[in-house]
mmCIF file of C-alpha atoms in Angstrom:
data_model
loop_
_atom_site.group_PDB
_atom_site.id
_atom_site.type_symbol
_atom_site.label_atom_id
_atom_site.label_comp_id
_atom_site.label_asym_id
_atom_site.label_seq_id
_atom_site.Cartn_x
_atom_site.Cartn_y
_atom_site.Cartn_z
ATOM 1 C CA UNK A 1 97.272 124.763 127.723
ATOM 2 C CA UNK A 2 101.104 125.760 128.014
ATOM 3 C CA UNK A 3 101.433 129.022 126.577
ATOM 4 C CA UNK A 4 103.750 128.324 123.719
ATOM 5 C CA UNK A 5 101.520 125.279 122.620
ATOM 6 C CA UNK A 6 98.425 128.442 122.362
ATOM 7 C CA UNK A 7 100.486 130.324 120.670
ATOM 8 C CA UNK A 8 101.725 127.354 118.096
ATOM 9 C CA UNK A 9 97.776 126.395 117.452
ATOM 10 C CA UNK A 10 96.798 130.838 116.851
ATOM 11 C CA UNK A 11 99.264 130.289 114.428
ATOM 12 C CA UNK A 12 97.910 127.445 112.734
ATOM 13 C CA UNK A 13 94.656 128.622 112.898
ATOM 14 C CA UNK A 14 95.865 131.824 111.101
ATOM 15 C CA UNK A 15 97.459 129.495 108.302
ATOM 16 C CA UNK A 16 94.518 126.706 108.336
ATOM 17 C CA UNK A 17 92.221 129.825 107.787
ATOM 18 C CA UNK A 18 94.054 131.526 104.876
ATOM 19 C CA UNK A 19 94.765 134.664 106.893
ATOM 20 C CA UNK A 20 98.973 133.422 106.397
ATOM 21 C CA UNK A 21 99.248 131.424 102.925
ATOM 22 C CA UNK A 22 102.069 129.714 101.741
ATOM 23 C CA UNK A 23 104.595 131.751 101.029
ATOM 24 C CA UNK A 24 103.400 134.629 103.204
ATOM 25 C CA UNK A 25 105.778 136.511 105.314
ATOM 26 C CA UNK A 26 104.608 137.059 109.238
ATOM 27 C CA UNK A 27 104.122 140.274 110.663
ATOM 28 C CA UNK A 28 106.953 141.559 113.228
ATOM 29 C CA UNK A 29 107.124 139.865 116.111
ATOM 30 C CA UNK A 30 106.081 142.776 118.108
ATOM 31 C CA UNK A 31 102.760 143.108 115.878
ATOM 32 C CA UNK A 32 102.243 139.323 115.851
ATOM 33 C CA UNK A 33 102.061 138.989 119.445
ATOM 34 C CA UNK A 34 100.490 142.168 120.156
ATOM 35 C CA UNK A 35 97.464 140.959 117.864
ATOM 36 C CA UNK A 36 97.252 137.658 119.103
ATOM 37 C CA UNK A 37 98.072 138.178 122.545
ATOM 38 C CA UNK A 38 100.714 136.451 123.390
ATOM 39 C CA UNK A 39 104.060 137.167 125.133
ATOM 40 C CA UNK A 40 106.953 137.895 122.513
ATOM 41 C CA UNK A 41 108.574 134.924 124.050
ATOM 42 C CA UNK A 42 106.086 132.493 123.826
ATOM 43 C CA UNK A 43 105.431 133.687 119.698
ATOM 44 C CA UNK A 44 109.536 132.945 120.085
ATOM 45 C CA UNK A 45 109.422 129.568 120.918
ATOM 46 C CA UNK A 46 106.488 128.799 118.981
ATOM 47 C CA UNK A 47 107.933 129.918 115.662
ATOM 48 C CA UNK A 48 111.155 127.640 116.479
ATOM 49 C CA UNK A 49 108.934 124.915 116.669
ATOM 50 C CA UNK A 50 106.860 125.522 113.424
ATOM 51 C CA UNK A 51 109.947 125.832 111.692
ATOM 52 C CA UNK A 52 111.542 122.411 112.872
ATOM 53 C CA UNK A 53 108.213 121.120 111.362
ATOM 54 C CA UNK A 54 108.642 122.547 108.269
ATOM 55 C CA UNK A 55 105.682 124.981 108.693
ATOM 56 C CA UNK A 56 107.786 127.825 109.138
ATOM 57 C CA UNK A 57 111.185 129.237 107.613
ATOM 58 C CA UNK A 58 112.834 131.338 109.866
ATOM 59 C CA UNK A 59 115.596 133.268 107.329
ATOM 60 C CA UNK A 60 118.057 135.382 109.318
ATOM 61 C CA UNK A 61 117.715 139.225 108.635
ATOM 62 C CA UNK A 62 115.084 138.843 106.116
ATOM 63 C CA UNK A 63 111.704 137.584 108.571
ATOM 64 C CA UNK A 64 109.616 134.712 108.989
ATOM 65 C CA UNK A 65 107.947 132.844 106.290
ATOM 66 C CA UNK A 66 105.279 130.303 105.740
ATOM 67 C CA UNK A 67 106.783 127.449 103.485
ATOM 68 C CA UNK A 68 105.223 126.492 100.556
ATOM 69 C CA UNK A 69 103.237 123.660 102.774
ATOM 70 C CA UNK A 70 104.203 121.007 100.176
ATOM 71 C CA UNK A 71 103.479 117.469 101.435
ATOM 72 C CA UNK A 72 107.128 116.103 100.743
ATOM 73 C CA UNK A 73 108.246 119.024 102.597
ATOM 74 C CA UNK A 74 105.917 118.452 105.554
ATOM 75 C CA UNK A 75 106.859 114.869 106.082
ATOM 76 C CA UNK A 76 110.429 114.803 106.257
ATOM 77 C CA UNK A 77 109.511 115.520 109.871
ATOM 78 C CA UNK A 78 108.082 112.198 109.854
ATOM 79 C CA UNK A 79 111.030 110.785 107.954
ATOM 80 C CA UNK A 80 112.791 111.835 110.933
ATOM 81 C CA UNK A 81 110.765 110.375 113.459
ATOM 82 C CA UNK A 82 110.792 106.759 111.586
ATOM 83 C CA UNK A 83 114.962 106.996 111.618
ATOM 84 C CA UNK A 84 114.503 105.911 115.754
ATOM 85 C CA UNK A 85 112.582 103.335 115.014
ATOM 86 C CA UNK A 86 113.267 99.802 117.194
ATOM 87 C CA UNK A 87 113.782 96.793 115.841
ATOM 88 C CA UNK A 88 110.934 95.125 116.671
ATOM 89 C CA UNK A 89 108.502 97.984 114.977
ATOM 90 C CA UNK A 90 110.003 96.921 111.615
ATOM 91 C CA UNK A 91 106.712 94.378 111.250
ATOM 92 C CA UNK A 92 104.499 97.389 111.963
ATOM 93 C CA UNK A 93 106.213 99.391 109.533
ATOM 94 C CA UNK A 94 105.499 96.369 106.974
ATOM 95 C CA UNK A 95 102.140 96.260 107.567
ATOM 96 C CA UNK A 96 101.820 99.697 107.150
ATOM 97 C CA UNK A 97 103.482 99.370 103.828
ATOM 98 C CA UNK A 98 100.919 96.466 103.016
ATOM 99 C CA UNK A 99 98.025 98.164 103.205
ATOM 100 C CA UNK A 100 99.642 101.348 101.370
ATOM 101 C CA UNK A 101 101.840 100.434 98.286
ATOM 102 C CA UNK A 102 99.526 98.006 96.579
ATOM 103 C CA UNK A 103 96.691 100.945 96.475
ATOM 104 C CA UNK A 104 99.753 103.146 95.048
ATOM 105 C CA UNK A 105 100.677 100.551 92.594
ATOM 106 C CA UNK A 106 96.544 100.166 91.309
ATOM 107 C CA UNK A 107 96.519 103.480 90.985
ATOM 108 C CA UNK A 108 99.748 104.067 88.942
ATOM 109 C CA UNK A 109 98.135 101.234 86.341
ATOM 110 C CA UNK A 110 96.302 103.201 84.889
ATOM 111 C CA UNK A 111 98.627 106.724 84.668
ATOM 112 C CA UNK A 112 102.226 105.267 84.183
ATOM 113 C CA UNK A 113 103.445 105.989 81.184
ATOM 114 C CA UNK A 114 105.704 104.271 78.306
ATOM 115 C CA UNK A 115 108.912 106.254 79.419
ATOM 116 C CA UNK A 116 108.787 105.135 82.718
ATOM 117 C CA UNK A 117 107.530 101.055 81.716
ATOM 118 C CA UNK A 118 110.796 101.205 79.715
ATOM 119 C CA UNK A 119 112.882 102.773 83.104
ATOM 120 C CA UNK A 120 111.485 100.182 85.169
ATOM 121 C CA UNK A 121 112.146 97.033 82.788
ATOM 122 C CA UNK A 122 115.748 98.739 82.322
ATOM 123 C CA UNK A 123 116.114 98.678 86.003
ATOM 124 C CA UNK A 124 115.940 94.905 86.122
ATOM 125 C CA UNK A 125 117.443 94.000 82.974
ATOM 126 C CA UNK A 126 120.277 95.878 84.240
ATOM 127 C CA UNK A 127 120.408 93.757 87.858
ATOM 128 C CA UNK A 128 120.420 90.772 85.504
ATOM 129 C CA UNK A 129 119.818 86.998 86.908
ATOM 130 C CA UNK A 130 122.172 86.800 89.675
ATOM 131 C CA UNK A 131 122.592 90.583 91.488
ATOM 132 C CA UNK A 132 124.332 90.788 95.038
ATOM 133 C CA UNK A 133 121.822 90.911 97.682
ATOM 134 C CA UNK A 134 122.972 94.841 98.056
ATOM 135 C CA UNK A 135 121.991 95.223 94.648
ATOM 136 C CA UNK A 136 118.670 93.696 94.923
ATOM 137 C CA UNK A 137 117.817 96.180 97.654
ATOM 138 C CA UNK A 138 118.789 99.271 96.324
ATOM 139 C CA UNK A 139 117.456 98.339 92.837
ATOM 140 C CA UNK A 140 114.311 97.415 94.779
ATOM 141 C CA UNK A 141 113.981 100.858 96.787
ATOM 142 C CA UNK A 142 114.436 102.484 93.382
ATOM 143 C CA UNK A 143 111.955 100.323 91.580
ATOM 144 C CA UNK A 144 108.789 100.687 93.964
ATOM 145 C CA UNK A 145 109.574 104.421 94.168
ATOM 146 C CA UNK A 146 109.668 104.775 90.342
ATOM 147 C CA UNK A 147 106.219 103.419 90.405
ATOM 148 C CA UNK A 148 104.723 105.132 93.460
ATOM 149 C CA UNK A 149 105.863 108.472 91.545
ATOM 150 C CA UNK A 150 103.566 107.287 88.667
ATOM 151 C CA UNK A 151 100.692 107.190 90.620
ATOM 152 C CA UNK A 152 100.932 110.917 90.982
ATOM 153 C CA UNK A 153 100.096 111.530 94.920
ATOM 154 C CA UNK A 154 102.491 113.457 96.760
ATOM 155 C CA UNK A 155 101.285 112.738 99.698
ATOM 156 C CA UNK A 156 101.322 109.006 98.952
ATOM 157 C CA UNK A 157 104.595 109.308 97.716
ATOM 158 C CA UNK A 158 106.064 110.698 100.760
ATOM 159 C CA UNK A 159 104.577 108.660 103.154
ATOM 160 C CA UNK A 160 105.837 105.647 101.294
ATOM 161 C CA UNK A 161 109.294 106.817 100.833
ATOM 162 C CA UNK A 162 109.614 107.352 104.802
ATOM 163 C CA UNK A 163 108.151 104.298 105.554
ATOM 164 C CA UNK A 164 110.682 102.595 103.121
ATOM 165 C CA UNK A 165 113.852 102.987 105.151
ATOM 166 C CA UNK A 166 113.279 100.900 108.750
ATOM 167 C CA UNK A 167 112.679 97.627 106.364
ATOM 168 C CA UNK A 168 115.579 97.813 104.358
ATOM 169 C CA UNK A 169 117.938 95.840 106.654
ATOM 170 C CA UNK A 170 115.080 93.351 107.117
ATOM 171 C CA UNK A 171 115.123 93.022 102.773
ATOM 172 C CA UNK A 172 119.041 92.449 103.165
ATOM 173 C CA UNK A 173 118.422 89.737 106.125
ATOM 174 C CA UNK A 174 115.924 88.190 104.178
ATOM 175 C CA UNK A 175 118.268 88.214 101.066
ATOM 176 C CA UNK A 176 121.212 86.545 102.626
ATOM 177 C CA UNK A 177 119.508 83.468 104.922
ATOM 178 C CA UNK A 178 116.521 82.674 102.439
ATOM 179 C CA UNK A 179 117.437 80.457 99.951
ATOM 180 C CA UNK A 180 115.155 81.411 97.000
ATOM 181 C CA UNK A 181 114.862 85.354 98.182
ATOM 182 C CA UNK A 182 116.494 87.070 95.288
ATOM 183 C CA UNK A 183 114.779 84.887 92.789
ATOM 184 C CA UNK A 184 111.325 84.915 94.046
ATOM 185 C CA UNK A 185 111.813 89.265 93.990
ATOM 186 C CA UNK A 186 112.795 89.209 90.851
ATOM 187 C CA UNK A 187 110.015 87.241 89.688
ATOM 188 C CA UNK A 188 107.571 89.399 91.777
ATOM 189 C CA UNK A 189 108.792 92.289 90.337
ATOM 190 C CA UNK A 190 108.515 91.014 86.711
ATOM 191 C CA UNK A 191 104.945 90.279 87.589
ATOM 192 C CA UNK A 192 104.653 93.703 88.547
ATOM 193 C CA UNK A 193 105.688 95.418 85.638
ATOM 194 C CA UNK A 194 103.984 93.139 83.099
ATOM 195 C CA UNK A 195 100.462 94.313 85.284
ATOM 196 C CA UNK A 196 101.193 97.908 85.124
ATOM 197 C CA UNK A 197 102.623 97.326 80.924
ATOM 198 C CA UNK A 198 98.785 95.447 80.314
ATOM 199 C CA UNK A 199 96.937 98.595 83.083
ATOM 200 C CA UNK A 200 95.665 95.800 84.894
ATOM 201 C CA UNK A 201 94.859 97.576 88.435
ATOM 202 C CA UNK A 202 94.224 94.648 90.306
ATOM 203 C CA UNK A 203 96.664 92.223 89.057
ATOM 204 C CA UNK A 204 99.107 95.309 90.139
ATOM 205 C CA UNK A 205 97.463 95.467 93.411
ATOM 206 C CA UNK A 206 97.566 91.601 94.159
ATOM 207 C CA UNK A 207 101.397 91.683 92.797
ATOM 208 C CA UNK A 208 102.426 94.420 95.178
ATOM 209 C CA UNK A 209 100.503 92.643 97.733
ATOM 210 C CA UNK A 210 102.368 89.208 98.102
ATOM 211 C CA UNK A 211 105.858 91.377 97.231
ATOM 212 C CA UNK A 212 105.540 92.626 100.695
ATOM 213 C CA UNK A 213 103.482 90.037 102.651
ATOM 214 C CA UNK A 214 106.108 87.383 101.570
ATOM 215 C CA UNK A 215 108.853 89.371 103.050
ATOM 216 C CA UNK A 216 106.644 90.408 105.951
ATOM 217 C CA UNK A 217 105.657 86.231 106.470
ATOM 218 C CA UNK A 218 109.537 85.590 106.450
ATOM 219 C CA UNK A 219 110.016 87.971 109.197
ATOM 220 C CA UNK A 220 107.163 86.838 111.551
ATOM 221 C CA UNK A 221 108.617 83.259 111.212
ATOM 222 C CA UNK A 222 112.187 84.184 112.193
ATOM 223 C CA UNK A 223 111.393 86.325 114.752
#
């Protein structure tokens, strides 16, 4: 093992085993490496790799700090990983968003609540019948994230949000050569919110389901 990937996992063993907790500040340097054995350059380069994950915060004159470990905070790293994503991954990413965001939308059935039913039908009232394709995406983006947030998992939450981005120009492609694309979405997205306004789980789930699949089925059949 390369001696700066040794010294990243002593450090995440002293995190994953409560000795460093969120929050906690890390001993000097000198004392850090001294106790686990490691060069002070190694501990170095190991620390500036925690903290591009978002394990660490390295703050200048003050020390080094373990962050508060939230999941949001944890994957951006992933957000930034999914920003070099090719073109031809975008069907992955779909699939991926398949299988997540109609378990998301079951769960949020059952724990949205009335202030956020009447955000969400305000949402599309506002697009009204005929919104710009533009429109349609951003309101969309907004609309699934709205609910996601409702099904209170941060984790769940995040993951979706990254994975929301590489399909976006896909939704606009869709938009402008599909003849009935804005129409059928806003339908879909009625049927949506009527399952989560009567906490019907699986009418939600099955909803969310064909949403994506019918953009994913357009994409497989252009490709």
């Amino acid at each position: 093992m390369a001696v700066t990937d040794e010294a990243i996992e002593k450090i995440k063993d002293m995190i994953v085993s409560g000795a460093l907790r969120p929050g906690d500040r890390l001993p000097k340097e000198s004392e850090l490496a001294a106790a686990l054995g490691l060069s002070r350059n190694s501990l170095r380069e190991a620390v500036r790799a925690l903290s591009l994950i978002r394990i660490l915060d390295v703050r200048q004159g003050d020390g080094t700090y373990v962050t508060s470990l939230d999941p949001q905070l944890l994957l951006e790293a992933m957000s930034f990983v999914v920003d070099f994503h090719r073109d031809d991954t975008v069907l992955e990413f779909l699939a991926v968003r398949r299988i997540l965001e109609p378990a998301a939308t079951a769960m949020a059935a059952s724990r949205i609540g009335e202030q956020q039913l009447e955000a969400l039908s305000a949402q599309l009232d506002a697009l009204g019948a005929e919104p710009s394709v533009e429109e349609l995406v951003a309101c969309d983006l907004e609309f699934h994230r709205g609910i996601v947030q409702s099904a209170d998992n941060s984790v769940l939450c995040s993951l979706l949000d990254g994975l929301s981005g590489p399909t976006t120009r896909a939704r606009i492609w869709r938009g402008l050569t599909q003849e009935d694309a804005v129409s059928r979405t806003l339908r879909e997205h009625r049927a949506i919110l009527a399952a989560l306004r009567d906490r019907d789980a699986e009418a939600a789930r099955s909803w969310a389901t064909v949403h994506i699949a019918s953009v994913e089925q357009w994409l497989r059949s252009t490709l």
